C-alpha positions as a LaTeX table, in Angstrom:
\begin{tabular}{lrrr}
\hline
Residue & $x$ (\AA) & $y$ (\AA) & $z$ (\AA) \\
\hline
Met1 & 20.90 & 22.19 & 4.40 \\
Ser2 & 21.11 & 24.00 & 7.74 \\
Val3 & 17.45 & 23.12 & 8.37 \\
Leu4 & 18.10 & 19.48 & 7.49 \\
Ile5 & 20.98 & 19.30 & 9.98 \\
Ile6 & 18.89 & 20.90 & 12.75 \\
Val7 & 16.00 & 18.47 & 12.23 \\
Phe8 & 18.41 & 15.52 & 12.14 \\
Leu9 & 20.16 & 16.55 & 15.37 \\
Thr10 & 16.77 & 17.10 & 17.02 \\
Ala11 & 15.78 & 13.55 & 16.02 \\
Val12 & 18.99 & 12.13 & 17.50 \\
Ile13 & 18.53 & 14.00 & 20.79 \\
Ala14 & 14.86 & 12.94 & 20.99 \\
Leu15 & 15.88 & 9.33 & 20.37 \\
Phe16 & 18.57 & 9.31 & 23.06 \\
Ser17 & 16.23 & 10.93 & 25.59 \\
Gly18 & 14.59 & 7.51 & 25.78 \\
Val19 & 17.91 & 5.88 & 26.69 \\
Phe20 & 18.00 & 7.98 & 29.86 \\
Glu21 & 14.35 & 7.15 & 30.57 \\
Gln22 & 13.30 & 10.67 & 29.72 \\
Gly23 & 11.15 & 9.73 & 26.73 \\
Lys24 & 8.32 & 11.94 & 28.00 \\
Phe25 & 10.50 & 14.95 & 27.10 \\
Ala26 & 11.04 & 13.77 & 23.49 \\
Arg27 & 7.95 & 15.69 & 22.34 \\
Tyr28 & 9.18 & 18.94 & 23.87 \\
Ile29 & 12.63 & 18.38 & 22.37 \\
Gly30 & 10.99 & 17.83 & 19.00 \\
Ile31 & 8.80 & 20.93 & 19.28 \\
Leu32 & 11.78 & 23.10 & 20.26 \\
Gly33 & 13.92 & 21.71 & 17.44 \\
Leu34 & 11.15 & 22.23 & 14.86 \\
Ile35 & 10.62 & 25.84 & 15.99 \\
Ile36 & 14.36 & 26.49 & 15.60 \\
Ala37 & 14.35 & 24.79 & 12.19 \\
Leu38 & 11.33 & 26.88 & 11.10 \\
Tyr39 & 13.12 & 30.07 & 12.17 \\
Val40 & 16.29 & 29.08 & 10.28 \\
Ser41 & 14.25 & 28.22 & 7.15 \\
Phe42 & 13.38 & 31.92 & 6.79 \\
Met43 & 17.07 & 32.87 & 6.75 \\
Pro44 & 19.49 & 32.76 & 3.76 \\
Glu45 & 21.34 & 29.50 & 3.35 \\
Cys46 & 24.92 & 29.35 & 4.62 \\
Ser47 & 27.42 & 29.74 & 1.73 \\
Phe48 & 29.42 & 26.79 & 3.09 \\
Phe49 & 26.84 & 24.39 & 1.64 \\
Asp50 & 27.36 & 25.69 & $-1.92$ \\
His51 & 29.85 & 22.83 & $-2.31$ \\
Tyr52 & 26.94 & 20.37 & $-2.30$ \\
Lys53 & 24.70 & 22.11 & $-4.84$ \\
His54 & 25.23 & 19.36 & $-7.39$ \\
Met55 & 23.47 & 16.99 & $-4.98$ \\
Tyr56 & 21.16 & 19.24 & $-2.90$ \\
Glu57 & 20.23 & 22.88 & $-3.37$ \\
Tyr58 & 18.24 & 24.94 & $-0.88$ \\
Ser59 & 16.34 & 27.10 & $-3.40$ \\
Gly60 & 13.28 & 29.28 & $-2.86$ \\
Asn61 & 10.92 & 26.40 & $-3.66$ \\
Thr62 & 12.86 & 24.10 & $-1.35$ \\
Ala63 & 12.50 & 26.64 & 1.47 \\
Leu64 & 8.74 & 27.05 & 0.85 \\
Phe65 & 7.92 & 23.35 & 0.97 \\
Thr66 & 10.29 & 22.84 & 3.90 \\
Lys67 & 8.39 & 25.49 & 5.88 \\
Ile68 & 5.04 & 23.89 & 5.04 \\
Ser69 & 6.20 & 20.44 & 6.14 \\
Ile70 & 7.75 & 21.76 & 9.37 \\
Val71 & 4.57 & 23.69 & 10.31 \\
Thr72 & 2.47 & 20.58 & 9.68 \\
Thr73 & 4.81 & 18.35 & 11.69 \\
Leu74 & 4.81 & 20.90 & 14.51 \\
Leu75 & 1.00 & 20.81 & 14.70 \\
Leu76 & 1.11 & 17.01 & 14.84 \\
Phe77 & 3.71 & 17.11 & 17.64 \\
Phe78 & 1.35 & 19.29 & 19.69 \\
Leu79 & $-1.24$ & 16.52 & 19.36 \\
Gly80 & 1.23 & 13.81 & 20.35 \\
Gly81 & 0.92 & 14.09 & 24.12 \\
Phe82 & $-2.60$ & 12.67 & 24.09 \\
Ala83 & $-2.27$ & 10.57 & 20.91 \\
Phe84 & 0.79 & 8.65 & 22.18 \\
Ser85 & $-0.36$ & 8.32 & 25.79 \\
Asn86 & $-0.51$ & 4.52 & 25.40 \\
His87 & 3.01 & 4.41 & 23.92 \\
Arg88 & 4.84 & 5.67 & 26.99 \\
Ser89 & 7.53 & 2.97 & 26.79 \\
His90 & 8.64 & 4.04 & 23.32 \\
Gln91 & 7.46 & 7.61 & 22.84 \\
Ser92 & 10.98 & 8.86 & 22.16 \\
Glu93 & 11.40 & 6.37 & 19.31 \\
Leu94 & 8.14 & 7.44 & 17.65 \\
Tyr95 & 8.92 & 11.16 & 17.81 \\
Ala96 & 12.47 & 10.52 & 16.59 \\
Leu97 & 11.22 & 8.40 & 13.69 \\
Met98 & 8.79 & 11.16 & 12.66 \\
Leu99 & 11.69 & 13.61 & 12.61 \\
Phe100 & 13.91 & 11.21 & 10.65 \\
Ala101 & 11.10 & 10.79 & 8.12 \\
Leu102 & 10.85 & 14.59 & 7.92 \\
Cys103 & 14.58 & 14.65 & 7.10 \\
Gly104 & 13.85 & 12.44 & 4.11 \\
Gly105 & 11.10 & 14.82 & 3.04 \\
Ile106 & 13.41 & 17.84 & 3.28 \\
Ile107 & 15.94 & 16.04 & 1.07 \\
Leu108 & 13.20 & 15.50 & $-1.53$ \\
Phe109 & 12.48 & 19.23 & $-1.61$ \\
Gly110 & 15.96 & 20.10 & $-2.89$ \\
Tyr111 & 17.51 & 17.09 & $-4.63$ \\
Gln112 & 19.47 & 17.74 & $-7.82$ \\
Asn113 & 20.42 & 14.14 & $-8.46$ \\
Leu114 & 18.57 & 10.83 & $-8.80$ \\
Val115 & 20.81 & 9.26 & $-6.14$ \\
Thr116 & 19.84 & 12.01 & $-3.68$ \\
Met117 & 16.19 & 11.49 & $-4.59$ \\
Phe118 & 16.47 & 7.76 & $-3.88$ \\
Leu119 & 18.12 & 8.43 & $-0.51$ \\
Gly120 & 15.40 & 10.94 & 0.38 \\
Ile121 & 12.63 & 8.48 & $-0.48$ \\
Glu122 & 14.20 & 5.69 & 1.57 \\
Ile123 & 14.92 & 7.95 & 4.57 \\
Leu124 & 11.28 & 9.05 & 4.38 \\
Ser125 & 9.87 & 5.54 & 3.94 \\
Ile126 & 11.80 & 3.28 & 6.31 \\
Pro127 & 10.70 & 5.08 & 9.54 \\
Leu128 & 7.11 & 4.89 & 8.28 \\
Tyr129 & 7.30 & 1.09 & 7.96 \\
Val130 & 8.27 & 0.94 & 11.64 \\
Met131 & 5.76 & 3.55 & 12.86 \\
Ala132 & 2.87 & 1.85 & 11.06 \\
Gly133 & 3.38 & $-1.16$ & 13.35 \\
Ala134 & 3.77 & 0.82 & 16.57 \\
Asn135 & 0.63 & $-0.75$ & 18.11 \\
Lys136 & 2.38 & $-4.05$ & 18.71 \\
Thr137 & $-0.63$ & $-5.83$ & 20.23 \\
Asp138 & $-2.98$ & $-4.80$ & 17.40 \\
Leu139 & $-3.06$ & $-7.24$ & 14.48 \\
Arg140 & $-4.25$ & $-4.48$ & 12.14 \\
Ser141 & $-1.16$ & $-2.42$ & 12.98 \\
Asn142 & 1.08 & $-5.43$ & 12.37 \\
Glu143 & $-0.67$ & $-6.01$ & 9.05 \\
Ala144 & $-0.26$ & $-2.34$ & 8.12 \\
Ser145 & 3.47 & $-2.45$ & 8.82 \\
Ile146 & 4.23 & $-5.62$ & 6.85 \\
Lys147 & 1.94 & $-4.64$ & 3.96 \\
Tyr148 & 3.50 & $-1.17$ & 3.72 \\
Phe149 & 6.99 & $-2.66$ & 3.86 \\
Leu150 & 6.36 & $-5.28$ & 1.17 \\
Met151 & 4.55 & $-2.90$ & $-1.17$ \\
Gly152 & 7.19 & $-0.24$ & $-0.51$ \\
Ala153 & 9.97 & $-2.67$ & $-1.39$ \\
Phe154 & 8.10 & $-3.55$ & $-4.59$ \\
Ala155 & 7.84 & 0.16 & $-5.51$ \\
Thr156 & 11.53 & 0.67 & $-4.70$ \\
Gly157 & 12.33 & $-2.04$ & $-7.23$ \\
Phe158 & 10.43 & $-0.06$ & $-9.89$ \\
Leu159 & 12.30 & 3.08 & $-8.85$ \\
Leu160 & 15.75 & 1.49 & $-9.05$ \\
Phe161 & 15.00 & $-0.15$ & $-12.39$ \\
Gly162 & 13.87 & 3.24 & $-13.69$ \\
Ile163 & 16.98 & 4.99 & $-12.40$ \\
Ala164 & 19.14 & 2.26 & $-13.97$ \\
Phe165 & 17.46 & 2.79 & $-17.36$ \\
Ile166 & 17.87 & 6.57 & $-17.07$ \\
Tyr167 & 21.55 & 6.23 & $-16.17$ \\
Gly168 & 22.10 & 3.65 & $-18.89$ \\
Ser169 & 20.72 & 5.97 & $-21.55$ \\
Thr170 & 22.07 & 9.33 & $-20.31$ \\
Gly171 & 25.25 & 8.35 & $-18.45$ \\
Ser172 & 24.35 & 10.74 & $-15.63$ \\
Phe173 & 22.22 & 11.04 & $-12.49$ \\
Asp174 & 22.11 & 14.87 & $-12.66$ \\
Leu175 & 18.64 & 16.30 & $-13.37$ \\
Tyr176 & 19.89 & 19.04 & $-15.70$ \\
Lys177 & 21.93 & 16.61 & $-17.81$ \\
Ile178 & 18.96 & 14.24 & $-17.90$ \\
His179 & 16.79 & 17.14 & $-19.07$ \\
Asp180 & 19.23 & 18.01 & $-21.86$ \\
Phe181 & 19.36 & 14.37 & $-22.99$ \\
Gly182 & 15.55 & 14.12 & $-23.05$ \\
Val183 & 15.27 & 17.27 & $-25.18$ \\
Ala184 & 17.93 & 16.01 & $-27.62$ \\
Asn185 & 16.69 & 12.38 & $-27.72$ \\
Pro186 & 12.92 & 12.37 & $-27.16$ \\
Gly187 & 12.48 & 9.01 & $-28.90$ \\
Asn188 & 15.03 & 7.00 & $-26.87$ \\
Val189 & 13.13 & 3.86 & $-25.81$ \\
Met190 & 15.35 & 3.05 & $-22.80$ \\
Phe191 & 14.99 & 6.61 & $-21.51$ \\
Ile192 & 11.18 & 6.60 & $-21.90$ \\
Leu193 & 10.91 & 3.21 & $-20.18$ \\
Gly194 & 12.97 & 4.57 & $-17.26$ \\
Val195 & 10.69 & 7.60 & $-17.00$ \\
Leu196 & 7.55 & 5.45 & $-16.87$ \\
Leu197 & 9.03 & 3.10 & $-14.25$ \\
Ile198 & 9.96 & 6.03 & $-12.01$ \\
Leu199 & 6.49 & 7.54 & $-12.53$ \\
Cys200 & 4.90 & 4.29 & $-11.34$ \\
Ala201 & 7.18 & 4.15 & $-8.29$ \\
Leu202 & 6.38 & 7.71 & $-7.24$ \\
Ala203 & 2.67 & 7.13 & $-7.95$ \\
Phe204 & 2.88 & 4.48 & $-5.24$ \\
Lys205 & 4.45 & 6.94 & $-2.79$ \\
Val206 & 1.66 & 9.50 & $-3.26$ \\
Ala207 & $-1.09$ & 6.82 & $-3.46$ \\
Leu208 & $-2.28$ & 7.40 & $-7.02$ \\
Ala209 & $-4.55$ & 4.62 & $-8.30$ \\
Pro210 & $-3.98$ & 1.89 & $-9.35$ \\
Phe211 & $-0.93$ & 2.02 & $-7.02$ \\
His212 & $-3.01$ & 2.94 & $-3.98$ \\
Met213 & $-3.89$ & $-0.61$ & $-2.82$ \\
Trp214 & $-1.75$ & $-0.33$ & 0.32 \\
Ser215 & $-3.26$ & 2.97 & 1.43 \\
Pro216 & $-6.64$ & 2.04 & 3.06 \\
Asp217 & $-5.25$ & $-0.86$ & 5.13 \\
Val218 & $-2.08$ & 0.97 & 6.15 \\
Tyr219 & $-3.96$ & 4.16 & 7.07 \\
Ala220 & $-6.58$ & 2.21 & 9.04 \\
Gly221 & $-4.09$ & 0.01 & 10.90 \\
Ser222 & $-1.47$ & 2.61 & 11.81 \\
Pro223 & $-1.71$ & 4.78 & 14.95 \\
Ser224 & $-3.92$ & 7.73 & 14.03 \\
Leu225 & $-1.24$ & 10.39 & 14.54 \\
Ile226 & 1.09 & 8.44 & 12.21 \\
Thr227 & $-1.74$ & 8.17 & 9.68 \\
Ala228 & $-2.14$ & 11.96 & 9.83 \\
Phe229 & 1.63 & 12.31 & 9.24 \\
Met230 & 1.41 & 9.99 & 6.21 \\
Ala231 & $-1.59$ & 11.84 & 4.79 \\
Ser232 & 0.04 & 15.27 & 5.14 \\
Val233 & 3.85 & 15.49 & 5.38 \\
Val234 & 4.51 & 12.34 & 3.33 \\
Lys235 & 2.11 & 13.49 & 0.61 \\
Ile236 & 3.76 & 16.94 & 0.53 \\
Ser237 & 7.19 & 15.34 & 0.12 \\
Gly238 & 6.13 & 12.75 & $-2.42$ \\
Phe239 & 4.25 & 15.17 & $-4.64$ \\
Phe240 & 6.97 & 17.79 & $-4.74$ \\
Ala241 & 9.53 & 15.07 & $-5.54$ \\
Leu242 & 7.31 & 13.92 & $-8.41$ \\
Phe243 & 6.67 & 17.50 & $-9.54$ \\
Arg244 & 10.37 & 18.41 & $-9.46$ \\
Leu245 & 11.41 & 15.33 & $-11.38$ \\
Met246 & 8.77 & 15.52 & $-14.07$ \\
Thr247 & 9.01 & 19.28 & $-14.67$ \\
Leu248 & 12.80 & 19.54 & $-14.45$ \\
Gly249 & 14.34 & 16.23 & $-15.47$ \\
Phe250 & 11.73 & 14.75 & $-17.82$ \\
Thr251 & 10.27 & 17.77 & $-19.65$ \\
Gly252 & 11.90 & 16.61 & $-22.91$ \\
Val253 & 9.53 & 13.62 & $-23.05$ \\
Thr254 & 6.45 & 15.20 & $-21.48$ \\
His255 & 4.18 & 13.92 & $-24.24$ \\
Glu256 & 5.24 & 10.35 & $-23.37$ \\
Trp257 & 4.29 & 10.43 & $-19.68$ \\
Ile258 & 1.57 & 13.07 & $-19.40$ \\
Asn259 & $-1.14$ & 10.84 & $-20.93$ \\
Val260 & $-0.18$ & 7.94 & $-18.64$ \\
Leu261 & $-0.47$ & 10.28 & $-15.65$ \\
Gly262 & $-3.84$ & 11.47 & $-16.95$ \\
Val263 & $-5.15$ & 7.89 & $-16.94$ \\
Phe264 & $-3.88$ & 7.46 & $-13.36$ \\
Leu265 & $-5.75$ & 10.61 & $-12.32$ \\
Ile266 & $-9.06$ & 9.54 & $-13.90$ \\
Ile267 & $-8.91$ & 6.14 & $-12.16$ \\
Thr268 & $-7.92$ & 7.82 & $-8.88$ \\
Leu269 & $-10.66$ & 10.45 & $-8.89$ \\
Leu270 & $-13.46$ & 8.03 & $-9.74$ \\
Leu271 & $-12.38$ & 4.97 & $-7.77$ \\
Ala272 & $-11.37$ & 6.76 & $-4.56$ \\
Asn273 & $-14.55$ & 8.82 & $-4.27$ \\
Val274 & $-16.85$ & 5.89 & $-5.07$ \\
Met275 & $-15.03$ & 3.72 & $-2.52$ \\
Gly276 & $-15.20$ & 6.56 & 0.00 \\
Leu277 & $-19.00$ & 6.48 & $-0.26$ \\
Ala278 & $-19.02$ & 2.78 & 0.61 \\
Gln279 & $-17.09$ & 3.15 & 3.90 \\
Thr280 & $-18.64$ & 2.86 & 7.36 \\
Asn281 & $-15.40$ & 3.61 & 9.21 \\
Ala282 & $-14.20$ & 7.22 & 9.42 \\
Lys283 & $-10.53$ & 6.29 & 9.28 \\
Arg284 & $-10.89$ & 4.22 & 6.11 \\
Met285 & $-13.05$ & 6.97 & 4.62 \\
Leu286 & $-10.24$ & 9.45 & 5.25 \\
Ala287 & $-7.80$ & 7.01 & 3.62 \\
Tyr288 & $-9.84$ & 7.05 & 0.40 \\
Ser289 & $-10.21$ & 10.80 & 0.80 \\
Ser290 & $-6.42$ & 11.06 & 0.83 \\
Val291 & $-6.24$ & 8.99 & $-2.36$ \\
Ser292 & $-8.80$ & 11.25 & $-4.05$ \\
His293 & $-6.80$ & 14.34 & $-3.10$ \\
Ala294 & $-3.77$ & 12.82 & $-4.82$ \\
Gly295 & $-5.92$ & 12.96 & $-7.95$ \\
Tyr296 & $-6.80$ & 16.63 & $-7.45$ \\
Ile297 & $-3.17$ & 17.55 & $-6.77$ \\
Gly298 & $-2.07$ & 15.70 & $-9.92$ \\
Leu299 & $-3.92$ & 18.32 & $-12.02$ \\
Val300 & $-0.94$ & 20.62 & $-11.38$ \\
Phe301 & 0.88 & 18.88 & $-14.27$ \\
Phe302 & $-1.68$ & 20.05 & $-16.83$ \\
Gly303 & $-1.77$ & 23.55 & $-18.34$ \\
Met304 & 1.33 & 24.50 & $-16.36$ \\
Thr305 & 2.13 & 28.18 & $-15.78$ \\
Ser306 & 4.68 & 30.16 & $-13.77$ \\
Leu307 & 2.30 & 29.91 & $-10.79$ \\
Ser308 & 2.05 & 26.12 & $-10.83$ \\
Thr309 & 4.56 & 25.61 & $-8.01$ \\
Tyr310 & 2.78 & 28.20 & $-5.88$ \\
Asn311 & $-0.61$ & 26.58 & $-6.58$ \\
Leu312 & 0.82 & 23.20 & $-5.59$ \\
Ala313 & 2.23 & 24.61 & $-2.33$ \\
Phe314 & $-1.05$ & 26.36 & $-1.46$ \\
Tyr315 & $-3.14$ & 23.25 & $-2.08$ \\
Leu316 & $-0.80$ & 20.97 & $-0.12$ \\
Phe317 & $-0.80$ & 23.35 & 2.86 \\
Ala318 & $-4.59$ & 23.74 & 2.78 \\
Tyr319 & $-5.01$ & 19.97 & 2.59 \\
Ser320 & $-2.50$ & 19.39 & 5.40 \\
Leu321 & $-4.33$ & 21.84 & 7.67 \\
Ser322 & $-7.59$ & 20.03 & 6.97 \\
Thr323 & $-5.94$ & 16.67 & 7.65 \\
Val324 & $-4.74$ & 17.90 & 11.06 \\
Gly325 & $-8.22$ & 19.27 & 11.84 \\
Val326 & $-10.01$ & 16.00 & 11.06 \\
Phe327 & $-7.46$ & 13.66 & 12.60 \\
Met328 & $-7.24$ & 15.51 & 15.91 \\
Cys329 & $-10.97$ & 14.86 & 16.29 \\
Leu330 & $-10.56$ & 11.23 & 15.21 \\
Ile331 & $-7.67$ & 10.69 & 17.66 \\
Trp332 & $-9.76$ & 11.93 & 20.59 \\
Val333 & $-12.82$ & 9.87 & 19.67 \\
Glu334 & $-10.73$ & 6.76 & 19.05 \\
Lys335 & $-9.11$ & 7.08 & 22.49 \\
Leu336 & $-12.48$ & 7.25 & 24.24 \\
Lys337 & $-14.54$ & 4.83 & 22.13 \\
Arg338 & $-11.84$ & 2.38 & 20.97 \\
Glu339 & $-13.28$ & 2.60 & 17.47 \\
Thr340 & $-13.60$ & 5.00 & 14.53 \\
Ser341 & $-16.94$ & 4.06 & 12.98 \\
Phe342 & $-19.28$ & 6.91 & 12.02 \\
Gly343 & $-21.49$ & 5.94 & 14.95 \\
Ala344 & $-18.68$ & 6.64 & 17.41 \\
Phe345 & $-18.89$ & 10.35 & 16.55 \\
Lys346 & $-22.61$ & 10.75 & 17.34 \\
Gly347 & $-23.35$ & 13.90 & 19.30 \\
Leu348 & $-19.72$ & 15.01 & 19.59 \\
Ala349 & $-20.64$ & 18.65 & 18.91 \\
Lys350 & $-22.75$ & 18.81 & 22.09 \\
Thr351 & $-19.79$ & 17.83 & 24.29 \\
Glu352 & $-16.86$ & 19.30 & 22.35 \\
Pro353 & $-18.19$ & 21.97 & 19.96 \\
Leu354 & $-14.78$ & 23.44 & 19.11 \\
Leu355 & $-13.27$ & 20.07 & 18.20 \\
Ala356 & $-16.31$ & 19.08 & 16.12 \\
Thr357 & $-16.33$ & 22.49 & 14.39 \\
Ala358 & $-12.64$ & 22.13 & 13.47 \\
Ala359 & $-13.31$ & 18.69 & 11.97 \\
Ala360 & $-16.41$ & 19.92 & 10.11 \\
Ile361 & $-14.68$ & 22.98 & 8.63 \\
Ser362 & $-11.70$ & 20.81 & 7.70 \\
Met363 & $-13.91$ & 18.36 & 5.80 \\
Leu364 & $-15.77$ & 21.19 & 4.08 \\
Ser365 & $-12.37$ & 22.51 & 3.03 \\
Met366 & $-11.42$ & 19.06 & 1.70 \\
Ala367 & $-14.68$ & 19.01 & $-0.27$ \\
Gly368 & $-13.89$ & 22.43 & $-1.76$ \\
Val369 & $-16.76$ & 24.41 & $-0.24$ \\
Pro370 & $-16.39$ & 28.21 & $-0.84$ \\
Leu371 & $-14.81$ & 30.45 & 1.81 \\
Thr372 & $-12.39$ & 27.69 & 2.81 \\
Ala373 & $-8.73$ & 27.21 & 1.93 \\
Gly374 & $-9.56$ & 23.98 & 0.09 \\
Phe375 & $-11.88$ & 25.82 & $-2.28$ \\
Met376 & $-9.19$ & 28.34 & $-3.22$ \\
Gly377 & $-6.67$ & 25.53 & $-3.70$ \\
Lys378 & $-9.00$ & 23.55 & $-5.96$ \\
Phe379 & $-10.05$ & 26.65 & $-7.86$ \\
Ala380 & $-6.42$ & 27.48 & $-8.67$ \\
Leu381 & $-5.56$ & 23.95 & $-9.83$ \\
Phe382 & $-8.80$ & 23.46 & $-11.77$ \\
Ser383 & $-8.45$ & 26.84 & $-13.50$ \\
Gln384 & $-4.90$ & 26.00 & $-14.52$ \\
Ala385 & $-5.80$ & 22.52 & $-15.79$ \\
Met386 & $-8.70$ & 23.88 & $-17.89$ \\
Asn387 & $-6.10$ & 25.14 & $-20.38$ \\
Gly388 & $-4.79$ & 21.66 & $-21.12$ \\
Ala389 & $-7.15$ & 19.01 & $-19.76$ \\
Ala390 & $-10.77$ & 20.16 & $-19.51$ \\
Phe391 & $-12.02$ & 16.55 & $-19.36$ \\
Leu392 & $-9.85$ & 15.85 & $-16.30$ \\
Val393 & $-11.28$ & 18.93 & $-14.59$ \\
Leu394 & $-14.80$ & 17.65 & $-15.30$ \\
Val395 & $-13.91$ & 14.30 & $-13.69$ \\
Ala396 & $-12.36$ & 16.16 & $-10.73$ \\
Val397 & $-15.50$ & 18.27 & $-10.24$ \\
Leu398 & $-17.60$ & 15.09 & $-10.31$ \\
Gly399 & $-15.26$ & 13.54 & $-7.74$ \\
Ser400 & $-15.56$ & 16.62 & $-5.50$ \\
Ala401 & $-19.34$ & 16.40 & $-5.68$ \\
Leu402 & $-19.25$ & 12.73 & $-4.63$ \\
Ser403 & $-16.88$ & 13.51 & $-1.78$ \\
Ile404 & $-19.36$ & 15.92 & $-0.18$ \\
Ala405 & $-21.66$ & 12.98 & 0.52 \\
Tyr406 & $-19.23$ & 11.00 & 2.64 \\
Tyr407 & $-17.89$ & 14.07 & 4.45 \\
Leu408 & $-21.46$ & 15.08 & 5.31 \\
Arg409 & $-22.13$ & 11.66 & 6.86 \\
Leu410 & $-19.50$ & 12.37 & 9.50 \\
Ile411 & $-20.65$ & 15.97 & 9.99 \\
Ile412 & $-24.27$ & 14.79 & 10.45 \\
Ala413 & $-23.13$ & 12.24 & 13.03 \\
Met414 & $-21.36$ & 14.95 & 15.04 \\
Phe415 & $-23.93$ & 17.74 & 14.85 \\
Phe416 & $-27.40$ & 16.34 & 14.20 \\
Phe417 & $-28.01$ & 13.82 & 16.96 \\
Lys418 & $-30.17$ & 14.98 & 19.88 \\
Glu419 & $-28.19$ & 13.20 & 22.56 \\
Ser420 & $-24.43$ & 13.02 & 22.96 \\
Thr421 & $-22.77$ & 9.63 & 23.41 \\
Phe422 & $-19.87$ & 11.30 & 25.22 \\
Lys423 & $-19.66$ & 11.89 & 28.95 \\
Ser424 & $-19.42$ & 15.52 & 30.04 \\
Ser425 & $-16.45$ & 14.63 & 32.25 \\
Glu426 & $-14.39$ & 13.64 & 29.19 \\
Lys427 & $-12.89$ & 16.94 & 28.13 \\
Val428 & $-10.39$ & 17.73 & 25.40 \\
Thr429 & $-7.05$ & 19.11 & 26.57 \\
Leu430 & $-6.21$ & 22.80 & 26.22 \\
Thr431 & $-3.56$ & 21.98 & 23.60 \\
Tyr432 & $-6.16$ & 20.34 & 21.37 \\
Asn433 & $-8.50$ & 23.31 & 21.70 \\
Ile434 & $-5.70$ & 25.72 & 20.76 \\
Val435 & $-4.73$ & 23.65 & 17.70 \\
Ala436 & $-8.42$ & 23.33 & 16.72 \\
Leu437 & $-8.86$ & 27.10 & 16.90 \\
Ala438 & $-5.66$ & 27.67 & 14.89 \\
Val439 & $-6.84$ & 25.26 & 12.18 \\
Ile440 & $-10.28$ & 26.91 & 11.96 \\
Val441 & $-8.82$ & 30.42 & 11.72 \\
Leu442 & $-6.19$ & 29.49 & 9.11 \\
Ile443 & $-8.63$ & 27.58 & 6.88 \\
Ile444 & $-11.11$ & 30.48 & 6.88 \\
Ile445 & $-8.49$ & 33.22 & 6.46 \\
Leu446 & $-6.85$ & 31.40 & 3.53 \\
Gly447 & $-10.29$ & 30.85 & 2.02 \\
Ile448 & $-11.15$ & 34.57 & 2.16 \\
Phe449 & $-7.67$ & 36.11 & 1.80 \\
Pro450 & $-5.55$ & 33.56 & $-0.12$ \\
Asp451 & $-2.67$ & 36.06 & $-0.41$ \\
Phe452 & $-2.12$ & 35.59 & 3.32 \\
Phe453 & $-0.37$ & 32.34 & 2.39 \\
Ala454 & 2.41 & 34.27 & 0.65 \\
Asn455 & 2.78 & 36.63 & 3.61 \\
Met456 & 2.76 & 33.73 & 6.07 \\
Phe457 & 5.72 & 32.00 & 4.42 \\
Gly458 & 7.69 & 35.09 & 3.48 \\
Leu459 & 7.14 & 34.95 & $-0.30$ \\
\hline
\end{tabular}
């Protein structure tokens, strides 16, 4: 909880820096606060917060996923100076909202109670509704904001109905008491209905088909840095919340929800990758890519072992690194060309080879090409799922094969055109080059030495 308090206070200070017309310093305030929070996350939790363990517990898994989300947010903050250059009048609000959303994610990493989970989801979601519409003069951004808000409110209704059914049948919001009730009463209809409603609500949050309809339009309309935040930090938070709930609270009725989840994954893996092939806009392609990765990550629920949580963390970190690598390239191109079609990336490698290389390696990692972090992440999840759902793994492998085609389209545009469409005077900032190099190195190191992940996060 110490980390949560530090991130919250950082958000408040960043927000009020705008009041004193010092919004340009909000990014530096955020970076400093996140570095402090990351340092504190490696330290033992203060015993004072033991009083709140029935609502929120900072366990080893909570610490691991908190570190991953902070590192990802920190990388995105480094990109913010250029990405938010046209938002100078409200930069402080955007950085503060990102930090407030991160607070919601941190709550979801350690909740012990359905009420705490609901608060975490809402604290995570509400800032995103605002940030999606940050480009006030862009109709697509306005559409993204209102669509995300309306669909989010619809999903919240499912969530609250589910929680009401769970409480009505068990008489408790506590995950351990809910678990005991599920084990003792696996045939309780009200309880099972509550579980399925909550599963549908959380499937919306992580963009599992058929609850993904909001994702392409919201991702395409939102500012690109916010889209990167949604595709990485929000997905980390949403998936661990789903994983924690299903494997801790609802294990007594696993046979009731696991097949429903399996159907969601099949639809997700096939639909997202086929739709990704049909896209001509890089940003929308990455939106469908994000949906497809929700399908790969969902395999963690099948053939579960003692390493399942670790495999989930590794995959989410590898995917988040790749997301940062691709979106930093997209942000730069979008700023210069005012568009994100595949054609806008033609010849990028001739002008900015490091940026293009980071994007290419990131997409190869997303596709699961060997010697990348994404390959090791997929290999771990697929190997685990083979023990309980071989057919799902087959569908996932087919989806991965399809995904290579649309990733290669963007790579070909960047590397295989004779002439560059970018002016030599338009150079990427030093910060972007440093982040690009960091992403390349981490993806390759984790692909060759996956145990480095455990060393990196103090496991």
